[in-house]
Coordinates of C-alpha atoms in Angstrom, one line a residue:
Chain A
M1 CA -1.9 -8.7 -20.8
D2 CA -0.6 -6.6 -17.9
E3 CA -1.3 -2.9 -17.0
F4 CA 1.4 -1.5 -19.3
E5 CA 0.6 -3.7 -22.3
L6 CA -3.0 -2.7 -21.9
I7 CA -2.1 1.0 -22.0
D8 CA 0.1 0.4 -25.1
R9 CA -2.5 -1.6 -26.9
Y10 CA -5.6 0.4 -26.2
F11 CA -4.6 4.0 -25.4
V12 CA -1.4 4.9 -27.1
R13 CA -2.3 6.1 -30.6
S14 CA -0.2 8.0 -33.0
P15 CA 3.1 9.5 -31.8
P16 CA 2.9 12.7 -29.9
A17 CA 1.6 15.3 -32.3
E18 CA 3.6 18.5 -32.0
A19 CA 1.1 20.1 -34.5
H20 CA -1.5 19.5 -31.7
G21 CA 0.6 21.2 -29.1
V22 CA 1.6 17.8 -27.6
M23 CA 5.3 18.0 -26.8
L24 CA 5.3 14.8 -24.8
G25 CA 2.3 12.4 -24.6
V26 CA 1.4 9.1 -22.9
G27 CA 4.4 7.2 -21.4
D28 CA 6.2 9.6 -19.1
D29 CA 5.4 10.8 -15.6
A30 CA 3.2 13.5 -17.2
A31 CA 2.4 15.1 -20.5
V32 CA 4.0 18.3 -21.7
L33 CA 1.6 20.6 -23.6
E34 CA 2.0 23.9 -25.4
V35 CA -0.5 26.6 -24.7
P36 CA -0.3 29.3 -27.4
A37 CA 0.0 32.9 -26.4
G38 CA -3.3 34.8 -26.2
F39 CA -5.3 31.9 -24.9
D40 CA -6.7 30.8 -21.6
L41 CA -6.6 27.2 -20.5
V42 CA -10.0 25.6 -19.7
A43 CA -10.1 22.5 -17.5
A44 CA -12.8 20.2 -16.3
V45 CA -13.3 16.6 -15.0
D46 CA -16.3 14.3 -15.1
T47 CA -16.7 10.7 -13.9
L48 CA -18.9 7.8 -15.0
V49 CA -19.6 5.1 -12.4
E50 CA -21.1 1.7 -13.5
G51 CA -24.6 1.3 -12.2
R52 CA -25.0 5.0 -11.7
H53 CA -24.2 6.7 -15.0
F54 CA -24.6 3.7 -17.2
L55 CA -26.1 0.2 -17.0
S56 CA -23.9 -2.9 -16.9
S57 CA -25.7 -3.7 -20.2
T58 CA -24.6 -0.4 -21.8
P59 CA -22.2 -1.3 -24.6
S60 CA -18.6 -0.4 -23.8
R61 CA -18.3 1.6 -27.0
S62 CA -21.0 3.9 -25.5
V63 CA -19.1 4.1 -22.2
G64 CA -16.0 5.2 -24.0
H65 CA -17.9 7.7 -26.1
R66 CA -19.9 9.1 -23.1
A67 CA -16.9 9.5 -20.8
L68 CA -15.3 11.9 -23.4
A69 CA -18.7 13.4 -24.5
V70 CA -19.7 14.6 -21.1
N71 CA -16.4 16.4 -20.8
L72 CA -16.5 17.8 -24.3
S73 CA -19.9 19.2 -23.3
D74 CA -18.2 21.1 -20.5
M75 CA -15.9 22.6 -23.1
A76 CA -18.9 23.5 -25.3
A77 CA -20.5 25.2 -22.3
M78 CA -17.4 27.4 -21.8
G79 CA -17.1 28.2 -25.6
A80 CA -13.7 26.4 -25.5
E81 CA -12.0 24.4 -28.1
P82 CA -11.1 21.0 -26.6
K83 CA -7.5 20.0 -27.1
W84 CA -6.2 17.3 -24.7
A85 CA -7.7 14.7 -22.4
T86 CA -6.4 12.4 -19.7
L87 CA -8.1 9.2 -18.7
A88 CA -8.3 7.5 -15.3
L89 CA -9.8 4.1 -15.8
T90 CA -10.5 1.7 -13.0
L91 CA -11.4 -1.8 -14.2
P92 CA -12.4 -4.9 -12.3
A93 CA -10.4 -7.1 -14.7
V94 CA -8.8 -7.0 -18.2
D95 CA -11.6 -7.9 -20.7
A96 CA -10.3 -7.5 -24.2
A97 CA -13.7 -7.3 -25.9
W98 CA -14.9 -4.6 -23.4
L99 CA -11.6 -2.6 -23.9
D100 CA -11.9 -2.9 -27.7
G101 CA -15.3 -1.3 -27.6
F102 CA -14.5 1.3 -24.9
S103 CA -11.3 2.5 -26.6
S104 CA -12.9 2.6 -30.1
G105 CA -15.8 4.7 -28.7
F106 CA -13.4 7.0 -27.0
H107 CA -10.9 7.4 -29.8
A108 CA -13.6 7.9 -32.5
L109 CA -15.1 10.9 -30.7
A110 CA -11.6 12.2 -29.8
A111 CA -10.6 12.1 -33.5
E112 CA -13.9 13.8 -34.5
H113 CA -13.0 16.8 -32.3
G114 CA -9.2 16.8 -32.8
V115 CA -8.6 15.9 -29.1
C116 CA -5.4 14.1 -28.2
L117 CA -5.3 11.6 -25.3
V118 CA -2.1 12.6 -23.5
G119 CA -2.0 10.6 -20.3
G120 CA -3.9 8.5 -17.8
D121 CA -3.8 6.0 -15.0
T122 CA -5.1 2.4 -15.2
T123 CA -6.0 0.8 -11.9
R124 CA -7.9 -2.3 -10.7
G125 CA -11.2 -1.8 -8.9
P126 CA -14.9 -1.2 -9.5
L127 CA -15.6 0.1 -13.0
T128 CA -15.1 3.9 -12.9
V129 CA -14.1 6.2 -15.7
S130 CA -12.8 9.7 -15.1
V131 CA -11.8 11.9 -18.0
Q132 CA -10.2 15.3 -17.5
I133 CA -10.4 17.6 -20.5
L134 CA -8.2 20.6 -21.3
G135 CA -9.2 23.2 -23.9
L136 CA -8.4 26.7 -25.1
V137 CA -10.3 29.9 -25.4
P138 CA -9.1 33.3 -26.5
R139 CA -8.0 35.2 -23.5
G140 CA -10.9 36.5 -21.4
G141 CA -13.4 35.0 -23.9
A142 CA -14.8 32.0 -21.9
L143 CA -18.6 31.8 -21.5
R144 CA -19.5 31.7 -17.9
R145 CA -22.7 30.9 -16.0
G146 CA -22.5 34.3 -14.3
G147 CA -23.0 36.6 -17.3
G148 CA -26.7 36.5 -17.7
R149 CA -28.7 39.7 -17.5
P150 CA -32.5 40.4 -17.1
G151 CA -34.1 40.5 -20.6
D152 CA -31.7 37.9 -22.1
L153 CA -33.6 35.1 -23.8
L154 CA -33.2 31.5 -22.5
V155 CA -32.3 29.3 -25.4
V156 CA -31.8 25.5 -25.5
S157 CA -30.2 23.5 -28.3
G158 CA -31.7 20.3 -29.8
T159 CA -34.5 18.5 -27.9
L160 CA -34.7 17.7 -24.2
G161 CA -35.6 14.4 -22.4
D162 CA -34.6 12.0 -25.1
A163 CA -31.6 10.5 -23.3
G164 CA -33.6 10.1 -20.1
G165 CA -36.4 8.4 -22.0
G166 CA -33.8 6.2 -23.7
L167 CA -32.2 5.2 -20.4
E168 CA -35.7 4.1 -19.1
L169 CA -36.4 2.1 -22.3
A170 CA -32.9 0.5 -22.3
R171 CA -33.7 -1.1 -18.9
S172 CA -36.3 -3.3 -20.7
G173 CA -33.7 -4.8 -23.1
P174 CA -32.9 -4.2 -26.8
P175 CA -35.1 -1.8 -28.7
A176 CA -38.1 -3.2 -30.5
D177 CA -38.9 -0.2 -32.7
A178 CA -37.2 2.8 -34.4
A179 CA -38.3 5.4 -31.9
T180 CA -37.0 3.4 -29.0
A181 CA -33.7 2.8 -30.8
K182 CA -33.4 6.6 -31.5
L183 CA -33.9 7.4 -27.8
I184 CA -31.4 4.8 -26.6
E185 CA -29.0 6.1 -29.1
R186 CA -29.4 9.6 -27.6
F187 CA -28.4 8.2 -24.2
D188 CA -25.6 5.9 -25.4
F189 CA -24.0 8.4 -27.9
P190 CA -24.8 12.0 -26.9
T191 CA -23.5 14.7 -29.2
P192 CA -21.6 17.4 -27.3
R193 CA -22.4 20.8 -28.8
V194 CA -18.8 21.9 -29.2
Q195 CA -19.3 23.9 -32.4
L196 CA -22.4 25.7 -31.1
G197 CA -20.4 26.6 -28.0
L198 CA -17.7 28.2 -30.1
A199 CA -20.3 30.1 -32.1
A200 CA -22.1 31.2 -28.9
R201 CA -19.0 33.1 -27.7
A202 CA -20.0 36.0 -30.0
A203 CA -23.7 35.9 -29.1
A204 CA -24.4 34.5 -25.6
S205 CA -24.0 36.3 -22.3
A206 CA -23.9 33.1 -20.3
A207 CA -24.0 29.3 -20.9
M208 CA -24.0 25.9 -19.2
D209 CA -24.7 22.4 -20.3
I210 CA -27.8 20.7 -19.1
S211 CA -26.2 17.7 -17.5
D212 CA -28.4 17.3 -14.4
G213 CA -31.7 18.3 -15.9
L214 CA -33.2 21.8 -16.6
V215 CA -35.0 22.1 -13.2
G216 CA -31.8 21.4 -11.4
D217 CA -29.4 23.3 -13.7
L218 CA -31.3 26.6 -14.5
P219 CA -31.3 27.7 -10.8
K220 CA -27.5 27.3 -10.8
L221 CA -27.1 29.6 -13.8
A222 CA -29.7 32.1 -12.4
R223 CA -27.9 32.2 -9.0
A224 CA -24.5 32.6 -10.7
S225 CA -25.9 35.5 -12.7
G226 CA -27.8 37.1 -9.8
V227 CA -31.0 37.0 -11.8
G228 CA -34.3 35.2 -11.9
A229 CA -36.0 33.5 -14.9
H230 CA -39.3 32.6 -16.5
V231 CA -39.7 29.4 -18.4
S232 CA -42.8 28.6 -20.6
I233 CA -42.9 24.9 -20.3
E234 CA -45.1 24.4 -23.3
R235 CA -42.1 25.7 -25.4
L236 CA -39.7 22.9 -24.3
P237 CA -38.5 21.1 -27.4
I238 CA -39.7 17.5 -27.3
S239 CA -38.7 15.2 -30.1
A240 CA -41.1 13.0 -32.1
P241 CA -39.6 9.7 -30.8
L242 CA -40.1 10.9 -27.2
Q243 CA -43.7 11.9 -27.9
E244 CA -44.3 8.5 -29.6
K245 CA -43.0 6.5 -26.6
F246 CA -44.2 8.6 -23.6
N247 CA -47.4 10.4 -22.8
A248 CA -47.3 14.2 -22.8
A249 CA -46.9 14.6 -19.0
R250 CA -44.1 12.1 -18.8
A251 CA -42.3 13.5 -21.8
R252 CA -42.5 16.9 -20.2
D253 CA -41.1 15.6 -16.9
L254 CA -38.2 13.9 -18.7
A255 CA -37.5 17.2 -20.6
L256 CA -37.5 19.0 -17.3
A257 CA -35.5 16.6 -15.1
A258 CA -33.4 14.2 -17.2
G259 CA -29.9 15.4 -17.9
D260 CA -28.2 13.1 -20.2
D261 CA -29.0 14.9 -23.4
Y262 CA -26.0 17.3 -22.9
E263 CA -27.7 20.1 -24.7
L264 CA -26.7 23.7 -24.1
L265 CA -28.6 26.3 -22.1
L266 CA -27.7 29.8 -23.4
C267 CA -28.6 33.3 -22.3
V268 CA -28.9 35.5 -25.4
P269 CA -29.6 39.2 -25.6
P270 CA -32.5 39.6 -28.1
V271 CA -30.4 41.6 -30.6
K272 CA -28.0 38.6 -30.8
L273 CA -30.6 35.9 -31.4
Q274 CA -30.7 36.0 -35.2
Q275 CA -26.9 35.7 -35.4
L276 CA -26.9 32.7 -33.2
Q277 CA -29.8 31.1 -35.0
A278 CA -27.9 31.5 -38.3
S279 CA -24.9 29.7 -36.7
A280 CA -27.1 26.9 -35.4
E281 CA -28.6 26.4 -38.9
R282 CA -25.2 26.0 -40.4
L283 CA -24.7 23.2 -37.8
N284 CA -28.0 21.6 -38.6
L285 CA -29.1 22.3 -35.0
T286 CA -32.4 23.7 -33.8
L287 CA -32.5 26.4 -31.1
T288 CA -35.6 27.0 -29.0
V289 CA -36.4 30.1 -26.9
I290 CA -38.0 28.7 -23.8
G291 CA -38.2 31.8 -21.7
E292 CA -36.1 34.8 -20.5
L293 CA -34.1 36.0 -17.6
S294 CA -35.8 38.4 -15.2
A295 CA -34.8 40.9 -12.4
E296 CA -36.7 38.7 -9.9
S297 CA -34.8 36.4 -7.6
R298 CA -36.7 33.3 -8.4
I299 CA -37.5 30.9 -11.2
R300 CA -41.0 31.1 -12.5
W301 CA -42.4 28.1 -14.5
T302 CA -45.7 28.5 -16.4
F303 CA -47.6 26.1 -18.6
H304 CA -49.7 28.0 -21.2
G305 CA -49.6 31.1 -19.0
E306 CA -50.7 29.3 -15.8
H307 CA -48.4 28.9 -12.8
F308 CA -46.7 25.4 -12.9
A309 CA -44.8 23.7 -10.1
P310 CA -42.4 21.0 -11.4
Q311 CA -43.0 17.8 -9.5
V312 CA -39.5 16.5 -10.5
T313 CA -36.0 17.5 -9.4
G314 CA -32.6 17.5 -11.1
Y315 CA -30.0 14.8 -10.6
N316 CA -28.2 15.0 -7.3
H317 CA -25.8 12.2 -6.2
F318 CA -26.5 12.6 -2.5
G319 CA -29.9 14.3 -2.6
Chain B
M27 CA -26.1 17.4 2.9
D28 CA -26.5 17.0 -0.9
E29 CA -23.9 16.8 -3.6
F30 CA -23.7 20.6 -4.1
E31 CA -23.6 21.5 -0.4
L32 CA -20.9 18.9 0.0
I33 CA -18.8 20.6 -2.7
D34 CA -19.3 24.0 -1.1
R35 CA -18.5 22.8 2.4
Y36 CA -15.4 20.7 1.8
F37 CA -13.9 21.8 -1.5
V38 CA -14.6 25.4 -2.2
R39 CA -11.9 27.4 -0.4
S40 CA -10.9 31.0 -0.8
P41 CA -12.3 32.9 -3.8
P42 CA -10.6 32.2 -7.2
A43 CA -7.1 33.7 -6.8
E44 CA -6.1 35.6 -9.9
A45 CA -2.7 35.9 -8.4
H46 CA -2.4 32.1 -8.8
G47 CA -3.6 32.3 -12.4
V48 CA -7.1 31.2 -11.6
M49 CA -9.5 33.3 -13.6
L50 CA -12.5 31.1 -12.7
G51 CA -12.4 28.3 -10.2
V52 CA -14.9 25.7 -8.8
G53 CA -18.5 26.3 -9.6
D54 CA -18.8 26.7 -13.3
D55 CA -18.8 24.1 -16.1
A56 CA -15.0 24.3 -16.1
A57 CA -12.1 26.3 -14.6
V58 CA -10.3 29.0 -16.6
L59 CA -6.6 29.3 -16.0
E60 CA -3.8 31.6 -17.2
V61 CA -0.7 30.0 -18.5
P62 CA 2.1 32.6 -18.6
A63 CA 4.1 33.1 -21.8
G64 CA 7.3 31.1 -22.0
F65 CA 6.0 28.1 -20.0
D66 CA 4.9 24.6 -21.0
L67 CA 1.9 23.1 -19.4
V68 CA 2.5 19.7 -17.6
A69 CA -0.5 17.4 -16.9
A70 CA -0.9 14.1 -15.1
V71 CA -3.6 12.0 -13.4
D72 CA -3.4 9.4 -10.7
T73 CA -6.1 7.4 -9.0
L74 CA -6.4 5.8 -5.6
V75 CA -8.9 2.9 -5.1
E76 CA -9.9 1.7 -1.7
G77 CA -8.6 -1.7 -0.9
R78 CA -5.9 -1.4 -3.5
H79 CA -4.0 1.8 -2.9
F80 CA -5.0 2.2 0.7
L81 CA -6.7 0.1 3.4
S82 CA -10.2 0.8 4.6
S83 CA -8.5 1.5 8.0
T84 CA -6.3 4.2 6.5
P85 CA -7.2 7.5 8.0
S86 CA -9.1 9.7 5.5
R87 CA -6.7 12.6 6.1
S88 CA -4.0 10.3 4.7
V89 CA -6.2 9.4 1.7
G90 CA -6.7 13.2 1.0
H91 CA -2.9 13.8 1.4
R92 CA -1.9 10.8 -0.7
A93 CA -4.3 11.5 -3.5
L94 CA -2.6 14.9 -4.1
A95 CA 0.9 13.7 -3.1
V96 CA 1.1 11.0 -5.8
N97 CA 0.3 13.6 -8.4
L98 CA 2.7 16.2 -7.0
S99 CA 5.3 13.5 -7.2
D100 CA 4.6 13.3 -11.0
M101 CA 5.2 17.1 -11.2
A102 CA 8.5 16.6 -9.2
A103 CA 9.6 13.9 -11.7
M104 CA 9.1 16.4 -14.6
G105 CA 10.8 19.3 -12.8
A106 CA 7.5 21.2 -13.0
E107 CA 6.0 23.6 -10.5
P108 CA 2.5 22.3 -9.6
K109 CA -0.2 25.0 -9.9
W110 CA -3.7 23.6 -10.2
A111 CA -5.6 20.4 -9.4
T112 CA -9.0 18.9 -10.1
L113 CA -10.6 16.2 -8.0
A114 CA -12.9 13.4 -9.1
L115 CA -14.2 11.9 -5.9
T116 CA -16.5 8.8 -5.9
L117 CA -18.0 8.1 -2.5
P118 CA -20.3 5.3 -1.2
A119 CA -22.2 7.8 1.0
V120 CA -21.8 11.2 2.6
D121 CA -19.8 10.7 5.8
A122 CA -19.0 14.1 7.4
A123 CA -16.2 12.8 9.6
W124 CA -14.5 11.1 6.7
L125 CA -14.9 14.1 4.5
D126 CA -13.5 16.4 7.2
G127 CA -10.3 14.3 7.3
F128 CA -10.0 13.8 3.6
S129 CA -10.5 17.5 2.7
S130 CA -8.1 18.7 5.5
G131 CA -5.4 16.3 4.3
F132 CA -5.9 17.4 0.7
H133 CA -6.0 21.1 1.4
A134 CA -3.1 21.1 3.9
L135 CA -0.7 19.7 1.2
A136 CA -2.2 21.9 -1.5
A137 CA -1.5 25.0 0.6
E138 CA 2.0 23.8 1.3
H139 CA 2.7 23.7 -2.4
G140 CA 0.7 26.7 -3.5
V141 CA -1.7 24.4 -5.5
C142 CA -5.3 25.6 -6.1
L143 CA -8.2 23.1 -6.4
V144 CA -10.0 24.5 -9.4
G145 CA -12.7 21.9 -10.2
G146 CA -14.0 18.4 -9.7
D147 CA -16.8 16.0 -9.9
T148 CA -18.5 14.3 -6.9
T149 CA -20.3 11.0 -7.6
R150 CA -21.8 8.1 -5.7
G151 CA -20.1 4.7 -6.0
P152 CA -17.2 2.6 -4.6
L153 CA -14.6 4.8 -3.0
T154 CA -12.2 6.1 -5.7
V155 CA -10.2 9.2 -5.8
S156 CA -8.7 10.6 -9.0
V157 CA -6.7 13.8 -9.0
Q158 CA -5.5 15.6 -12.1
I159 CA -2.6 17.9 -11.6
L160 CA -1.5 20.8 -13.8
G161 CA 1.9 22.4 -13.5
L162 CA 4.3 24.7 -15.3
V163 CA 7.8 24.3 -16.6
P164 CA 9.9 26.9 -18.5
R165 CA 9.4 26.1 -22.2
G166 CA 11.4 23.0 -23.3
G167 CA 12.7 22.5 -19.8
A168 CA 10.7 19.4 -18.6
L169 CA 12.7 16.5 -17.2
R170 CA 11.9 13.4 -19.3
R171 CA 12.5 9.7 -18.8
G172 CA 14.2 9.6 -22.2
G173 CA 17.2 11.9 -21.6
G174 CA 19.6 9.4 -19.8
R175 CA 23.0 8.7 -21.3
P176 CA 25.6 6.0 -20.7
G177 CA 27.8 7.1 -17.8
D178 CA 25.2 9.1 -16.1
L179 CA 25.0 8.3 -12.4
L180 CA 21.7 6.7 -11.0
V181 CA 20.7 8.7 -8.0
V182 CA 17.7 8.2 -5.6
S183 CA 16.4 10.7 -3.0
G184 CA 15.7 9.8 0.6
T185 CA 15.3 6.1 1.6
L186 CA 13.5 3.3 -0.1
G187 CA 11.1 0.6 1.2
D188 CA 9.8 2.5 4.2
A189 CA 6.2 3.0 2.9
G190 CA 6.0 -0.6 1.7
G191 CA 7.1 -1.7 5.2
G192 CA 4.7 0.7 6.8
L193 CA 1.8 -0.7 4.7
E194 CA 2.7 -4.2 5.9
L195 CA 2.8 -3.1 9.5
A196 CA -0.4 -1.1 9.3
R197 CA -2.3 -4.3 8.5
S198 CA -1.6 -5.5 12.0
G199 CA -3.3 -2.5 13.6
P200 CA -2.1 0.7 15.4
P201 CA 1.7 1.1 15.8
A202 CA 3.2 -0.2 19.1
D203 CA 6.6 1.4 18.7
A204 CA 8.3 4.5 17.3
A205 CA 9.9 2.7 14.3
T206 CA 6.6 1.2 13.2
A207 CA 4.9 4.6 13.6
K208 CA 7.6 6.2 11.4
L209 CA 7.2 3.6 8.7
I210 CA 3.4 3.9 8.7
E211 CA 3.7 7.7 8.6
R212 CA 5.8 7.3 5.4
F213 CA 3.0 5.3 3.8
D214 CA 0.2 7.5 5.0
F215 CA 1.9 10.9 4.4
P216 CA 4.5 10.6 1.7
T217 CA 6.5 13.7 0.9
P218 CA 6.5 14.5 -2.8
R219 CA 10.0 15.8 -3.8
V220 CA 8.8 18.8 -5.7
Q221 CA 11.6 21.2 -4.7
L222 CA 14.2 18.6 -5.6
G223 CA 12.6 18.1 -9.0
L224 CA 12.8 21.9 -9.6
A225 CA 16.5 21.8 -8.6
A226 CA 17.2 18.8 -10.8
R227 CA 16.2 20.6 -14.0
A228 CA 19.6 22.2 -14.0
A229 CA 21.5 18.9 -13.2
A230 CA 19.7 15.8 -14.3
S231 CA 19.5 14.3 -17.8
A232 CA 16.4 12.2 -16.9
A233 CA 14.0 11.6 -14.0
M234 CA 11.0 9.6 -12.9
D235 CA 9.4 9.0 -9.6
I236 CA 9.6 5.5 -8.0
S237 CA 5.9 4.8 -7.7
D238 CA 5.8 1.1 -8.6
G239 CA 9.1 0.1 -7.1
L240 CA 12.7 0.3 -8.4
V241 CA 12.8 -3.1 -10.1
G242 CA 9.7 -2.2 -12.1
D243 CA 10.4 1.5 -12.7
L244 CA 14.1 1.5 -13.6
P245 CA 13.6 -0.6 -16.8
K246 CA 11.0 1.9 -18.0
L247 CA 13.5 4.8 -17.6
A248 CA 16.3 2.7 -19.3
R249 CA 14.0 1.7 -22.2
A250 CA 12.8 5.3 -22.7
S251 CA 16.5 6.5 -22.7
G252 CA 17.6 3.6 -25.0
V253 CA 20.3 2.6 -22.4
G254 CA 21.0 -0.1 -19.9
A255 CA 22.0 0.3 -16.2
H256 CA 23.9 -1.2 -13.4
V257 CA 22.7 -1.1 -9.8
S258 CA 24.7 -2.0 -6.7
I259 CA 22.1 -3.3 -4.4
E260 CA 24.2 -2.9 -1.3
R261 CA 24.1 0.9 -1.9
L262 CA 20.2 1.2 -1.7
P263 CA 19.4 3.6 1.0
I264 CA 17.6 1.8 3.8
S265 CA 16.3 3.7 6.8
A266 CA 17.1 2.8 10.4
P267 CA 13.3 2.1 11.2
L268 CA 13.1 -0.3 8.2
Q269 CA 16.3 -2.1 9.4
E270 CA 14.8 -2.2 12.9
K271 CA 11.5 -3.8 11.9
F272 CA 12.6 -6.1 9.0
N273 CA 15.6 -8.4 8.5
A274 CA 18.2 -7.4 5.9
A275 CA 16.8 -9.5 3.0
R276 CA 13.2 -8.4 3.5
A277 CA 14.3 -4.7 3.9
R278 CA 16.2 -5.1 0.6
D279 CA 13.2 -6.6 -1.2
L280 CA 11.0 -3.8 0.1
A281 CA 13.5 -1.2 -1.1
L282 CA 13.6 -2.9 -4.5
A283 CA 9.9 -3.6 -5.1
A284 CA 7.7 -1.4 -2.9
G285 CA 6.7 1.9 -4.6
D286 CA 4.8 4.1 -2.2
D287 CA 7.8 6.1 -1.0
Y288 CA 7.5 8.5 -4.0
E289 CA 11.2 9.2 -4.1
L290 CA 12.9 10.4 -7.2
L291 CA 15.1 8.4 -9.5
L292 CA 17.5 10.8 -11.3
C293 CA 20.1 10.3 -14.0
V294 CA 23.0 12.7 -13.3
P295 CA 26.1 13.3 -15.4
P296 CA 29.1 13.0 -13.0
V297 CA 30.1 16.6 -13.4
K298 CA 26.7 17.7 -12.2
L299 CA 26.5 15.6 -9.1
Q300 CA 28.1 18.0 -6.7
Q301 CA 25.7 20.8 -7.7
L302 CA 22.7 18.6 -7.2
Q303 CA 24.0 17.3 -3.8
A304 CA 24.3 20.9 -2.7
S305 CA 20.7 21.6 -3.7
A306 CA 19.6 18.5 -1.8
E307 CA 21.5 19.5 1.3
R308 CA 19.6 22.8 1.3
L309 CA 16.4 20.8 1.2
N310 CA 17.6 18.5 4.1
L311 CA 17.4 15.6 1.7
T312 CA 19.9 12.8 1.2
L313 CA 20.8 11.7 -2.3
T314 CA 22.4 8.3 -2.9
V315 CA 24.3 7.1 -6.0
I316 CA 23.1 3.5 -6.5
G317 CA 24.6 2.8 -9.9
E318 CA 25.0 4.2 -13.4
L319 CA 23.6 4.0 -16.9
S320 CA 25.4 1.9 -19.4
A321 CA 25.5 1.3 -23.2
E322 CA 24.2 -2.2 -22.7
S323 CA 20.6 -3.0 -23.4
R324 CA 19.9 -4.6 -20.0
I325 CA 19.7 -3.9 -16.3
R326 CA 22.5 -5.5 -14.3
W327 CA 21.9 -5.9 -10.5
T328 CA 24.9 -6.8 -8.3
F329 CA 25.2 -7.3 -4.6
H330 CA 28.8 -6.6 -3.3
G331 CA 30.0 -7.2 -6.8
E332 CA 28.2 -10.6 -7.4
H333 CA 25.4 -11.0 -9.9
F334 CA 22.0 -10.7 -8.2
A335 CA 18.6 -11.6 -9.6
P336 CA 15.8 -9.8 -7.8
Q337 CA 13.1 -12.2 -6.7
V338 CA 10.5 -9.5 -6.5
T339 CA 8.7 -7.5 -9.2
G340 CA 7.3 -4.0 -9.3
Y341 CA 3.6 -3.2 -8.9
N342 CA 1.4 -4.0 -11.8
H343 CA -2.4 -3.8 -11.6
F344 CA -3.1 -6.6 -14.0
G345 CA 0.2 -8.5 -13.8

């Protein structure tokens, strides 16, 4: 199987779908896409490197899923509807079983979100996966990091720390109990909060996805918005499986510093909270108020009212 | 210098330029871009891997230049005007001198073509560079591989084989003469034929860039167009430096099989040739007719009228 057969077999799906705005898909020098009038284009790229973003034991179906999921999460954070993706895949060798899993994980999540794979590049080298995602948002309607205002509530979706806990447990081999399996599943198959992001356009003043951990990511949002923040650490949503497998202090550190849950961090004016809660309920998703933005220029962390200094830091590739 | 300082220092340039359609650039979860009415969006991605697409001795300014150039070449092949790029950069470590060269090579070519870097991802791992390029073409006006018709002339820009010769010579160390320096320069700093691609929209029926070598790429174009082709190998444009450094047979093989020149392969109805030649002259670029498309279903290669079977193949990562 050579490079071009590989692309045909694993990555060319149905013919270019004009209904999805794909005028020309995989197989030419570039894809041609139709952006409807009244929409802005939203573009992001995220890379997964073997040994850094996933273990060599991580199933390839998970790698395919996650490569797209982390990009869909960026669309969610912008309130954008994901439409098209390109895939730059660097492989040490052609391994049919690996590619079967990878492409099925990728295509299943793409189908779930109506995303078309429209192009890519397949090269030989150390295992690296870059996905670039393109989405649409009504003109001027993108959620930015910089829109937060003092008094806005800080809201997170779902629970924090699960994926970080799962990664730690996965290093010890296959799961031996249900809680472990659940946490590893959260690492291997994160759920990008795309529908919540769309709903948040009408309610949130700012948003980002928590990809590098709350302690690392919240300061970026606060800086972009020119505000400070206060977080009540005891409010962080910790799942039952995480509580079961880790002691309270370690679970809290994972919730603060691990990023791979791909939950959303939203700034919500108090009058808009109920509306957003209602949207989240329809999506079977819990939202938790963990604090609020302030006019100070720093992040204040408290634990049951007492000053708290996180002993962990967010993910940083060259930190 | 950590990941975020690195991005600020090397990759954030002028503030987001609304004049360039950038509503939100580097620094949020995604970029927000404005696609004007009446245009299609054109998207491509290309990856360079150390040791495969460039030598570890290749200057980093060249790596930065080439990572963008190979993508600009895809825009040229579509007749699209390049507008925005994202960069997924995987680095083994932070090396300030390497990054200075890389970013200056990238930004210089971006500025030349009015391309804005609007996003990216910087990760740690084996040196790999993926650039995704976004461009615009008037609605329905993209040049495709599939538009060629029997009787169209096969036309190539510039000269072929120089970059392949340059790569071979670069393996032996720094250039000792002007011809060698010229060939290595063609490998290190290829010139994407963006302006020619724009001009070709009005004249060519099909186009692609020669990135994997003529013997590998022409069959792809012929297949997409549902036609055959005849190439007169003695017409292949071979530069004086290539003739100086390689014997005739080797120069011919490089012109047939080496891809890194990033010249355009165009299908041109005979009545449109003069118009395209005039455009190329204004760009100081030579065009050479090397053959024509046919109604057969195969590619016929001749050398001074005699049947010729190329003993070389195009580049294939897993061939």
